[in-house]
């Protein structure tokens, strides 16, 4: 019985429930974060002076404030001006905006890494601006941005545990409850840690596969 | 509005005392990470197969598990299991330090590997032992090259230190939350906390930039 | 052999960066089948001139006619169409790094000209064969030598069926032993009757092939004329000085 604690149905179902909430936090946040990153990264380069100011301000705040502070602002802070968000929504909002700010830097760098000769040659062949971005700039920029953006997703998986701090009970939260109820702190957090380790490792492996599949001579990444 | 500012002003000394705690945690963690990170990097570059494998697992573990889970594991779990009595403050430094050591080691490893091979050969040719060659020749060069990466790591650890609030460490975030829940001035308080973190990031990276220029040698640029 | 209808005419083209004029009132007209070579000291404005002709750099002033039709710069669609008829070869090749040699040649046929894929494929393979690189068609730019890259870029331009080609120092980024393979291809294209404007420091090759030399200094067309005249009986002292230097450096092989 002693050894089988983590096979007890209540414990397993609590862990599964927590895991599912974590996944529900991570997936949309990663997608929104990536979209925000692309838009903000593109605005950093192609925007006018006004949008650049706004975007710079966004990146400064959302990369400069600790994620915990941001989550507290969304969940505990917004009611101050009459906006009430559920813990889950506040967490996804916080993760997306923070992740987007970090992603934007990689996107920007990737766009900048496309040499001007590439766009010149496209224009010389009669490509319109839009076709040029679509067929020449994006395919190159995407490959260069992938490792950085992938790393951000790994970070996001780990930081999703902070949702617990604004009372969104995901994997870490369920773990805390199991541990306090059973007083088995060490084993519980070992198991929780192992689940996160599995998530980050599998994601890293998948991202590596993707990178490998998209790899071309001349676009090798040394990391 | 005015009222909020007055409350904020009154709470400021209390928050700023929290930033001393934050600084203590961050400095402690960064130094622990530095020492452990250097050992790991050296082991990875010069060590044997088994040592490298163990180091690989260490890095994988500390880069793959969330900070919050590690804090809980160490504070509520391991400390009582091993029957040692450590304060939340100490545990925070240890956990943040071990995590950052895994990241810092990669900065140092990159710097060591970027040094020309001739440096180590020349040291050996002068009759230095392996240890002496690394301590006297390799590290002084590699550490200089590592400062920009280290500065980046500092800003990450600084922001991560806000999570130690979960253990009840009386740092900036904990104090902001305490004042916020008492005065109902949540938004201004958390924003103030964020600004303090921004300022600490700025000061720290600025200081490291000055250090970088101080120890700069002609011919090195990073 | 060249018939005498100007295929491209440029009038008073001017370009300034800040308050520095790097191209001053440059005028030039070229007939079908002719080769004009731009020579002149580094920074003289050769690249700027060639890129202005293609509107890759926007000239501040100047007019331009292709086949007697004026090209209006403000009309974007017109520019895209015009550029398809003007092939450009860059000093540093500018092959698209994410595409194989074959797809480099094919992409504009499909995406710009709207040709169907199979037809474009056949055409691309034929052009690569013409520059002797059919067996390299699945290599990426990073896997090709400089000379091979430049030959692919020539194939890419030729596949568009240009009426005229602009070549900006096509061999100056190459190791000496690779220069001749590219020059051979250019010679071959030239003998098929392609109209070209080329800037180069390969003075021997240029004087063997060119109908006319255009000496460009400080953004100014100082003097134009047949190669022998510019090289040995130039009117202006500046031209003579530059030409004696350059023949000394690169020798003359004709
Ligand atoms: N984007 C730019 N901004 C400012 N000045 C420029 C720019 N491009 C070119 N120039 C200047 O214009 C002048 C002409 O340059 P250009 O590249 O056309 O000369 P070139 O004859 O092709 O020289 P080279 O033989 O070295 O290729 C130079 O003085 C150069 O510094
Ligand atoms: Mg040039």
XYZ file of C-alpha atoms and ligand atoms in Angstrom:
731
model
C 0.000 0.000 0.000
C 2.772 2.309 1.009
C 4.526 2.017 -2.363
C 1.340 2.247 -4.365
C 0.320 5.671 -3.146
C 0.670 7.211 -6.589
C -1.474 4.499 -8.124
C -4.462 5.226 -5.925
C -7.374 6.251 -8.140
C -7.979 9.617 -6.418
C -4.342 10.551 -6.671
C -4.053 9.484 -10.286
C -7.216 11.278 -11.283
C -6.077 14.447 -9.513
C -2.762 14.306 -11.343
C -4.466 13.693 -14.679
C -6.840 16.575 -14.038
C -3.960 18.874 -13.173
C -2.021 17.762 -16.207
C -4.981 18.511 -18.465
C -5.404 21.990 -17.006
C -1.685 22.605 -17.562
C -1.956 21.545 -21.194
C -5.025 23.749 -21.610
C -2.970 26.644 -20.276
C 0.129 25.954 -22.318
C -1.261 25.270 -25.794
C -3.330 28.414 -26.311
C -0.682 30.551 -24.604
C 1.984 29.189 -26.948
C -0.160 29.846 -30.006
C -1.221 33.348 -28.958
C 2.319 34.124 -27.839
C 3.712 33.082 -31.193
C 1.153 35.139 -33.113
C 1.809 38.179 -30.928
C 5.537 37.619 -31.407
C 5.232 37.625 -35.191
C 3.056 40.736 -35.274
C 5.197 42.648 -32.793
C 8.438 41.475 -34.413
C 7.218 42.590 -37.829
C 6.075 45.946 -36.427
C 9.521 46.480 -34.902
C 10.985 46.400 -38.392
C 8.273 47.548 -40.736
C 6.250 49.781 -38.447
C 6.322 53.571 -38.409
C 7.764 55.721 -35.631
C 4.522 55.673 -33.659
C 3.917 51.921 -33.692
C 7.582 51.383 -32.927
C 7.245 53.433 -29.736
C 4.238 51.413 -28.624
C 5.873 48.116 -29.439
C 9.082 49.105 -27.643
C 7.074 50.030 -24.576
C 5.252 46.711 -24.682
C 8.475 44.727 -24.885
C 10.125 46.772 -22.136
C 7.279 46.167 -19.685
C 6.496 42.565 -20.509
C 10.098 41.437 -20.558
C 11.077 43.645 -17.642
C 8.336 42.777 -15.133
C 8.595 39.334 -13.528
C 5.891 37.008 -14.795
C 4.496 36.675 -11.261
C 3.979 40.420 -11.116
C 2.226 40.343 -14.484
C -0.077 37.526 -13.391
C -0.927 39.394 -10.189
C -1.709 42.494 -12.206
C -4.142 40.574 -14.417
C -5.807 38.628 -11.660
C -5.626 40.737 -8.498
C -4.969 44.104 -10.137
C -7.627 44.425 -12.818
C -10.580 44.286 -10.387
C -9.223 47.640 -9.176
C -10.565 49.119 -12.411
C -13.635 46.920 -12.432
C -12.449 44.078 -14.661
C -12.772 40.579 -13.258
C -11.018 37.683 -14.976
C -11.178 34.030 -14.015
C -7.858 32.579 -12.837
C -7.635 30.557 -16.037
C -8.236 33.493 -18.369
C -5.881 35.704 -16.382
C -3.188 33.028 -16.635
C -3.554 32.520 -20.392
C -3.580 36.291 -20.917
C -0.481 36.728 -18.778
C 1.421 33.869 -20.416
C 0.514 34.936 -23.955
C 1.502 38.565 -23.517
C 4.748 37.732 -21.740
C 5.684 34.987 -24.174
C 4.835 37.223 -27.125
C 7.234 39.877 -25.885
C 10.083 37.358 -25.774
C 9.104 35.738 -29.088
C 9.098 39.113 -30.825
C 12.819 39.495 -30.255
C 13.538 36.229 -32.055
C 11.181 37.100 -34.886
C 12.782 40.492 -35.274
C 16.269 39.013 -35.302
C 15.196 36.453 -37.868
C 13.757 39.085 -40.179
C 16.908 41.152 -39.838
C 19.079 38.139 -40.579
C 17.651 37.899 -44.097
C 20.291 39.637 -46.145
C 19.304 42.610 -48.272
C 20.781 40.842 -51.303
C 17.994 38.281 -51.037
C 15.242 40.868 -51.276
C 17.109 42.794 -53.962
C 17.389 39.695 -56.106
C 13.679 39.001 -55.636
C 12.786 42.522 -56.670
C 15.121 42.335 -59.643
C 13.171 39.299 -60.835
C 9.926 41.244 -60.672
C 8.527 39.958 -57.357
C 5.974 42.267 -55.761
C 6.536 43.205 -52.102
C 3.955 40.761 -50.806
C 5.174 37.854 -52.905
C 8.718 38.632 -51.870
C 7.861 38.484 -48.164
C 5.843 35.327 -48.674
C 8.207 33.300 -50.825
C 11.647 34.604 -49.908
C 11.719 36.441 -46.582
C 9.365 34.317 -44.465
C 10.758 30.881 -45.362
C 14.230 32.072 -44.415
C 13.200 34.008 -41.318
C 11.085 31.145 -40.000
C 14.028 28.753 -40.009
C 16.218 31.235 -38.176
C 13.548 32.026 -35.578
C 12.634 28.441 -34.832
C 15.279 27.534 -32.212
C 14.679 30.692 -30.185
C 10.914 30.475 -30.409
C 11.055 26.787 -29.503
C 13.082 27.610 -26.416
C 10.425 30.095 -25.385
C 7.825 27.348 -25.574
C 9.925 25.220 -23.212
C 10.092 28.170 -20.830
C 6.352 28.584 -21.145
C 5.784 24.977 -20.083
C 7.814 25.552 -16.948
C 6.340 28.951 -16.167
C 2.829 27.594 -16.547
C 3.314 26.333 -12.981
C 3.014 29.934 -11.808
C -0.698 29.820 -12.588
C -0.948 28.136 -9.198
C -0.036 31.442 -7.592
C -3.183 33.073 -8.919
C -5.280 30.117 -7.733
C -5.574 28.409 -11.094
C -5.212 24.800 -9.982
C -3.152 23.017 -12.589
C -0.510 20.318 -12.171
C 1.532 22.132 -9.521
C -1.611 23.118 -7.640
C -2.963 19.573 -7.611
C 0.449 18.441 -6.417
C 0.371 20.944 -3.587
C -3.047 19.684 -2.535
C -2.032 16.015 -2.684
C 1.137 16.753 -0.759
C -0.567 18.740 1.997
C -3.276 16.116 2.401
C -0.878 13.169 2.553
C 2.200 14.862 3.986
C 4.215 13.150 1.252
C 5.932 16.298 0.031
C 9.077 14.760 -1.336
C 7.484 12.000 -3.389
C 4.673 14.204 -4.658
C 6.920 16.962 -5.924
C 9.298 14.379 -7.346
C 6.411 12.966 -9.377
C 5.204 16.423 -10.379
C 8.748 17.389 -11.354
C 9.069 14.223 -13.401
C 5.874 15.022 -15.296
C 7.163 18.496 -16.134
C 10.497 17.011 -17.109
C 8.666 14.664 -19.443
C 6.693 17.532 -20.970
C 9.730 19.714 -21.547
C 11.807 16.828 -22.879
C 9.159 15.600 -25.296
C 8.530 19.129 -26.530
C 12.254 19.739 -26.961
C 12.548 16.508 -28.893
C 9.612 17.399 -31.147
C 11.038 20.836 -31.801
C 14.371 19.282 -32.648
C 12.717 16.972 -35.108
C 10.933 19.904 -36.713
C 14.144 21.888 -36.914
C 15.908 18.920 -38.413
C 13.215 18.445 -41.002
C 13.357 22.095 -41.990
C 17.123 22.222 -41.998
C 18.912 23.187 -45.192
C 22.558 23.523 -46.095
C 23.527 27.081 -45.181
C 20.900 27.295 -42.422
C 22.577 25.071 -39.864
C 22.022 26.072 -36.264
C 24.744 25.608 -33.749
C 23.307 25.498 -30.293
C -5.779 59.035 -7.788
C -4.131 61.397 -5.329
C -5.017 59.062 -2.530
C -3.417 56.115 -4.297
C -0.219 58.077 -4.742
C -0.095 58.955 -1.074
C -0.580 55.324 -0.066
C 2.018 54.280 -2.594
C 4.431 56.861 -1.254
C 3.872 55.636 2.271
C 4.459 52.021 1.250
C 7.590 52.764 -0.736
C 10.142 52.387 2.087
C 8.573 49.053 2.958
C 8.806 47.877 -0.666
C 12.369 49.121 -0.983
C 13.407 47.170 2.080
C 11.989 44.187 0.232
C 14.299 44.947 -2.653
C 17.231 44.462 -0.276
C 15.953 40.939 0.367
C 15.532 40.416 -3.385
C 19.068 41.619 -4.003
C 20.426 39.319 -1.307
C 18.643 36.316 -2.828
C 19.780 37.167 -6.352
C 23.391 37.875 -5.425
C 23.569 34.695 -3.380
C 22.052 32.617 -6.159
C 24.246 34.160 -8.849
C 27.413 33.501 -6.841
C 26.410 29.925 -6.073
C 25.567 29.498 -9.756
C 28.927 30.955 -10.717
C 30.949 28.544 -8.614
C 28.917 25.454 -9.482
C 28.583 26.576 -13.100
C 32.346 26.906 -13.546
C 32.931 23.438 -12.115
C 30.267 21.976 -14.393
C 31.626 23.726 -17.450
C 35.157 22.568 -16.711
C 33.888 19.036 -16.126
C 31.996 19.098 -19.379
C 34.920 20.303 -21.425
C 37.775 18.410 -19.777
C 36.043 15.595 -17.898
C 35.750 11.923 -18.797
C 32.775 10.204 -20.316
C 31.009 9.349 -17.066
C 31.446 12.763 -15.547
C 30.064 14.353 -18.695
C 27.082 12.045 -18.595
C 26.284 12.873 -14.960
C 26.616 16.564 -15.721
C 24.267 16.107 -18.660
C 21.597 14.679 -16.373
C 22.105 17.489 -13.864
C 21.636 20.144 -16.532
C 18.666 18.352 -18.040
C 16.993 18.143 -14.635
C 17.492 21.723 -13.550
C 16.527 23.132 -16.936
C 13.454 20.955 -17.293
C 11.669 21.276 -13.940
C 9.823 24.481 -13.008
C 11.309 26.718 -10.346
C 8.143 26.637 -8.265
C 8.121 22.820 -8.149
C 11.774 22.764 -7.142
C 11.141 25.311 -4.406
C 8.324 23.165 -2.997
C 10.373 19.997 -3.371
C 13.363 21.403 -1.521
C 11.547 23.434 1.108
C 8.653 21.163 2.057
C 10.154 17.881 0.924
C 13.875 17.366 1.056
C 14.543 19.619 4.046
C 12.275 17.678 6.343
C 13.230 14.356 4.792
C 16.913 14.974 5.490
C 15.992 16.591 8.774
C 17.776 19.853 8.102
C 16.251 23.108 9.127
C 16.733 25.749 6.487
C 14.907 29.041 6.183
C 12.837 29.836 3.096
C 15.425 32.483 2.308
C 18.285 29.962 2.270
C 16.326 27.391 0.294
C 15.465 30.065 -2.271
C 19.132 30.914 -2.757
C 20.061 27.257 -3.100
C 17.323 26.405 -5.604
C 17.772 29.538 -7.730
C 21.533 28.996 -7.533
C 21.368 25.390 -8.709
C 19.045 26.274 -11.578
C 21.161 29.165 -12.749
C 24.299 27.027 -12.421
C 22.888 24.780 -15.153
C 22.371 27.777 -17.429
C 25.581 29.564 -16.450
C 27.616 26.452 -17.144
C 26.548 26.634 -20.780
C 27.702 30.240 -20.991
C 31.106 29.300 -19.578
C 31.364 26.207 -21.722
C 30.729 28.268 -24.848
C 33.372 30.763 -23.754
C 35.943 28.063 -22.967
C 35.363 26.364 -26.285
C 35.711 29.626 -28.158
C 39.280 30.059 -26.915
C 41.938 29.035 -29.415
C 43.433 25.639 -28.666
C 46.905 27.138 -28.707
C 46.267 28.834 -25.351
C 46.083 25.565 -23.461
C 48.945 24.062 -25.456
C 51.166 27.022 -24.675
C 50.338 26.705 -20.980
C 51.251 23.022 -21.023
C 54.413 23.794 -22.921
C 55.432 26.047 -20.026
C 55.049 23.087 -17.692
C 51.722 24.014 -16.092
C 49.546 21.238 -14.755
C 46.044 20.841 -16.162
C 44.540 22.542 -13.162
C 46.962 25.443 -13.248
C 46.478 25.907 -16.972
C 42.729 26.107 -16.544
C 42.869 28.372 -13.475
C 45.550 30.731 -14.725
C 45.070 30.791 -18.472
C 41.685 29.515 -19.564
C 39.342 30.886 -16.896
C 40.610 34.474 -16.840
C 39.930 34.666 -20.554
C 36.686 32.690 -20.567
C 35.147 34.664 -17.703
C 35.725 37.916 -19.528
C 33.932 36.563 -22.561
C 31.074 35.374 -20.351
C 30.041 38.716 -18.916
C 27.343 39.555 -21.500
C 25.745 36.126 -21.115
C 26.035 36.421 -17.362
C 24.327 39.775 -17.426
C 21.445 38.221 -19.305
C 21.263 35.438 -16.754
C 21.212 38.003 -13.954
C 18.074 39.617 -15.316
C 16.395 36.208 -15.551
C 17.297 35.217 -11.971
C 16.177 38.617 -10.732
C 12.746 38.161 -12.235
C 12.544 34.528 -11.120
C 13.311 35.574 -7.561
C 9.780 36.956 -7.356
C 8.564 33.351 -7.285
C 10.187 32.830 -3.865
C 7.218 34.755 -2.531
C 5.477 31.368 -2.684
C 7.674 30.215 0.213
C 7.018 33.432 2.090
C 10.351 35.138 1.519
C 9.745 38.807 2.314
C 10.977 40.146 -0.981
C 9.451 42.850 -3.181
C 6.546 40.814 -4.510
C 5.503 39.497 -1.114
C 5.504 42.973 0.353
C 3.613 44.440 -2.594
C 0.968 41.780 -2.179
C 0.796 42.363 1.553
C 0.264 46.101 1.142
C -2.130 45.578 -1.780
C -4.408 43.261 0.134
C -4.468 45.621 3.103
C -5.039 48.889 1.238
C -6.988 47.592 -1.762
C -4.584 49.488 -4.011
C -3.700 46.367 -5.980
C -2.964 47.778 -9.398
C -0.676 50.615 -8.275
C 1.175 48.334 -5.867
C 1.918 45.575 -8.367
C 2.881 48.130 -10.945
C 5.262 49.740 -8.486
C 6.754 46.312 -7.797
C 7.249 45.790 -11.539
C 8.950 49.150 -11.870
C 11.326 48.347 -9.012
C 12.282 45.124 -10.795
C 12.848 47.079 -14.005
C 15.137 49.485 -12.189
C 17.080 46.643 -10.549
C 17.511 44.992 -13.951
C 18.769 48.236 -15.404
C 21.207 48.910 -12.567
C 22.569 45.363 -12.585
C 23.144 45.118 -16.327
C 24.621 48.607 -16.336
C 27.018 47.631 -13.551
C 28.053 44.511 -15.433
C 28.639 46.544 -18.586
C 30.966 48.798 -16.590
C 32.732 45.719 -15.243
C 33.067 44.376 -18.753
C 34.769 47.573 -19.903
C 36.990 47.617 -16.826
C 38.406 44.157 -17.434
C 38.526 44.490 -21.193
C 41.745 43.453 -22.875
C 42.711 44.757 -26.303
C 41.861 42.179 -28.939
C 38.861 40.788 -27.099
C 35.404 41.733 -28.139
C 32.192 39.920 -27.566
C 25.545 42.866 -86.465
C 23.684 45.045 -83.955
C 20.684 46.760 -85.471
C 20.181 50.362 -84.565
C 16.928 50.695 -82.643
C 17.689 51.759 -79.050
C 16.222 49.124 -76.811
C 16.903 51.039 -73.623
C 17.332 54.758 -73.241
C 18.182 56.592 -70.044
C 18.177 60.331 -69.659
C 19.625 62.490 -66.926
C 19.501 59.933 -64.177
C 20.523 61.427 -60.818
C 20.841 59.873 -57.395
C 21.911 61.463 -54.176
C 22.532 60.030 -50.735
C 22.090 62.812 -48.223
C 23.612 65.803 -49.946
C 26.156 63.743 -51.856
C 25.341 63.182 -55.509
C 26.612 59.723 -56.400
C 25.090 59.747 -59.881
C 24.921 62.960 -61.863
C 22.774 63.347 -64.951
C 23.796 60.023 -66.405
C 22.406 59.418 -69.896
C 22.912 56.320 -71.951
C 21.214 54.539 -74.783
C 21.877 51.022 -75.920
C 20.831 49.239 -79.092
C 19.629 45.706 -79.396
C 22.499 43.245 -79.252
C 25.044 45.704 -77.906
C 27.303 45.289 -74.913
C 28.290 48.388 -73.000
C 30.854 48.143 -70.270
C 30.976 50.531 -67.327
C 34.484 51.150 -66.057
C 35.777 53.515 -63.453
C 37.331 53.750 -60.025
C 35.748 52.141 -57.013
C 32.967 54.295 -55.609
C 32.511 55.893 -59.026
C 28.844 54.986 -59.063
C 28.731 51.921 -61.317
C 26.620 49.806 -59.000
C 24.375 52.729 -58.187
C 23.816 53.386 -61.873
C 22.967 49.769 -62.661
C 20.609 49.500 -59.687
C 18.899 52.751 -60.642
C 18.288 51.364 -64.128
C 16.369 48.531 -62.479
C 14.794 50.842 -59.867
C 16.274 48.693 -57.115
C 17.590 52.030 -55.986
C 15.124 54.849 -56.565
C 16.735 57.564 -58.666
C 15.914 61.114 -57.611
C 15.529 62.247 -61.183
C 15.736 60.822 -64.662
C 13.628 59.173 -67.341
C 13.878 55.773 -68.891
C 12.439 54.077 -71.990
C 12.358 50.379 -72.840
C 11.474 49.595 -76.473
C 10.426 53.207 -76.887
C 7.938 53.039 -73.999
C 8.594 55.206 -71.011
C 8.643 53.410 -67.671
C 6.871 55.429 -65.008
C 8.351 54.680 -61.625
C 5.234 55.490 -59.646
C 3.291 52.665 -61.254
C 4.232 49.649 -59.213
C 2.707 47.033 -61.505
C 4.627 48.507 -64.401
C 7.878 48.293 -62.481
C 7.295 44.623 -61.664
C 6.664 43.903 -65.343
C 9.664 45.946 -66.435
C 11.987 44.156 -64.045
C 10.980 40.819 -65.537
C 12.383 42.039 -68.842
C 15.621 43.238 -67.289
C 17.882 40.504 -65.938
C 20.223 41.420 -63.120
C 23.436 39.706 -62.093
C 24.903 40.745 -58.747
C 28.486 40.818 -57.641
C 27.691 38.543 -54.692
C 25.242 36.289 -56.594
C 22.282 36.649 -54.223
C 20.930 33.215 -54.870
C 17.973 32.480 -52.595
C 19.637 30.601 -49.780
C 16.650 28.431 -48.901
C 16.136 27.029 -52.409
C 18.054 24.521 -54.497
C 19.685 25.640 -57.739
C 16.735 24.312 -59.706
C 14.153 26.042 -57.541
C 16.149 29.260 -57.616
C 15.740 29.283 -61.369
C 12.155 28.096 -61.264
C 10.597 30.213 -58.534
C 10.161 33.460 -60.464
C 8.857 31.575 -63.505
C 6.094 30.101 -61.376
C 5.432 32.859 -58.876
C 6.052 35.923 -60.996
C 5.409 34.850 -64.568
C 2.651 32.449 -63.595
C 4.030 29.616 -65.698
C 2.805 26.160 -64.765
C 5.159 24.061 -62.697
C 6.136 21.407 -65.244
C 6.822 23.897 -67.959
C 8.858 26.003 -65.548
C 10.752 22.938 -64.431
C 11.710 22.027 -68.002
C 12.762 25.558 -68.719
C 14.842 25.758 -65.531
C 16.614 22.517 -66.307
C 17.393 23.716 -69.822
C 18.893 26.943 -68.519
C 20.968 25.101 -65.932
C 22.178 22.785 -68.670
C 23.174 25.796 -70.724
C 25.460 27.063 -67.965
C 26.786 23.540 -67.455
C 25.194 22.864 -64.069
C 22.413 20.421 -64.803
C 23.992 17.831 -62.537
C 24.067 20.342 -59.664
C 20.418 21.262 -59.810
C 19.510 19.752 -56.443
C 22.337 21.426 -54.548
C 21.686 24.334 -52.215
C 23.640 27.571 -52.653
C 25.710 26.749 -49.580
C 26.889 23.622 -51.407
C 28.076 25.425 -54.551
C 31.343 27.201 -55.313
C 31.304 30.910 -56.074
C 31.660 30.312 -59.799
C 28.834 27.816 -59.773
C 26.627 30.198 -57.816
C 27.197 32.944 -60.335
C 26.389 30.592 -63.203
C 23.121 29.599 -61.486
C 22.277 33.256 -61.067
C 22.884 33.792 -64.786
C 20.600 30.848 -65.548
C 18.004 32.340 -63.216
C 18.093 35.628 -65.096
C 18.084 33.999 -68.535
C 15.075 31.848 -67.711
C 12.970 34.995 -67.500
C 13.689 35.734 -71.188
C 15.025 39.196 -70.481
C 15.438 41.733 -73.251
C 18.505 43.146 -71.615
C 20.828 42.103 -68.831
C 22.622 44.189 -66.241
C 25.763 42.647 -64.798
C 27.395 44.297 -61.806
C 30.985 43.085 -61.530
C 29.946 39.470 -62.041
C 33.400 38.054 -61.364
C 34.916 40.295 -58.720
C 33.801 38.159 -55.764
C 35.394 35.059 -57.275
C 38.715 33.337 -56.721
C 40.969 33.795 -59.755
C 40.665 30.201 -60.907
C 36.879 30.437 -61.021
C 36.656 33.614 -63.062
C 37.058 32.029 -66.455
C 34.130 29.606 -66.077
C 31.817 32.546 -65.515
C 33.345 34.630 -68.281
C 32.865 31.701 -70.657
C 29.157 31.641 -69.869
C 28.870 35.399 -70.354
C 30.698 35.124 -73.670
C 28.288 32.409 -74.710
C 25.217 34.461 -73.781
C 26.679 37.433 -75.564
C 27.234 35.487 -78.752
C 23.555 34.568 -78.713
C 22.880 38.234 -79.182
C 21.870 39.314 -75.662
C 21.942 43.032 -74.966
C 24.000 43.793 -71.870
C 25.290 46.543 -69.650
C 28.119 45.287 -67.491
C 30.455 46.838 -64.983
C 33.771 45.072 -64.576
C 37.436 45.363 -63.819
C 38.271 42.506 -66.229
C 39.577 44.931 -68.759
C 40.985 42.378 -71.186
C 37.783 40.385 -71.403
C 35.725 43.564 -71.607
C 37.656 45.100 -74.464
C 37.452 41.888 -76.411
C 33.659 41.788 -76.088
C 32.380 45.339 -75.655
C 30.955 47.631 -78.290
C 31.542 50.600 -76.086
C 33.213 51.578 -72.837
C 31.567 54.053 -70.515
C 33.966 55.685 -68.074
C 32.238 56.695 -64.866
C 33.918 58.738 -62.166
C 32.408 60.486 -59.152
C 28.951 59.719 -60.513
C 29.753 61.428 -63.782
C 29.943 59.826 -67.227
C 33.242 61.356 -68.276
C 33.661 59.753 -71.642
C 32.266 57.007 -73.850
C 33.698 55.320 -76.923
C 35.007 52.108 -78.438
C 37.359 50.149 -76.154
C 40.570 50.902 -78.062
C 39.832 54.598 -78.056
C 39.049 54.788 -74.356
C 42.012 52.660 -73.426
C 44.685 54.248 -75.595
C 43.445 57.496 -77.134
C 41.122 58.881 -74.500
C 40.177 62.512 -74.727
C 40.385 63.326 -71.024
C 43.401 63.041 -68.785
C 41.388 61.367 -65.997
C 40.307 58.577 -68.335
C 43.841 58.046 -69.565
C 45.199 57.931 -66.042
C 42.642 55.345 -64.905
C 43.083 53.232 -68.028
C 46.845 53.115 -67.837
C 46.592 52.023 -64.237
C 44.046 49.356 -64.924
C 45.766 47.900 -68.000
C 48.943 47.698 -65.981
C 47.120 45.870 -63.216
C 45.013 43.474 -65.176
C 47.083 43.304 -68.373
C 45.462 43.363 -71.759
C 44.725 40.266 -73.611
C 43.810 41.399 -77.065
N 23.123 53.168 -49.442
C 24.073 54.128 -49.574
N 24.090 55.170 -48.718
C 25.021 56.145 -48.834
N 25.981 56.169 -49.779
C 26.019 55.170 -50.666
C 25.070 54.080 -50.603
N 25.343 53.237 -51.622
C 26.413 53.742 -52.256
N 26.833 54.906 -51.711
C 27.941 55.759 -52.156
O 27.773 55.999 -53.523
C 29.016 56.029 -54.179
C 28.970 55.119 -55.390
O 28.894 53.765 -54.973
P 28.841 52.555 -55.984
O 28.680 51.346 -55.173
O 27.806 52.845 -56.994
O 30.270 52.604 -56.653
P 30.933 51.529 -57.633
O 31.422 52.297 -58.779
O 30.008 50.409 -57.874
O 32.156 51.041 -56.779
P 32.805 49.571 -56.692
O 33.708 49.437 -57.848
O 33.547 49.628 -55.392
O 31.675 48.587 -56.662
C 30.066 55.617 -53.179
O 30.741 56.787 -52.754
C 29.269 55.044 -52.050
O 29.897 55.316 -50.826
Mg 29.975 48.276 -57.301
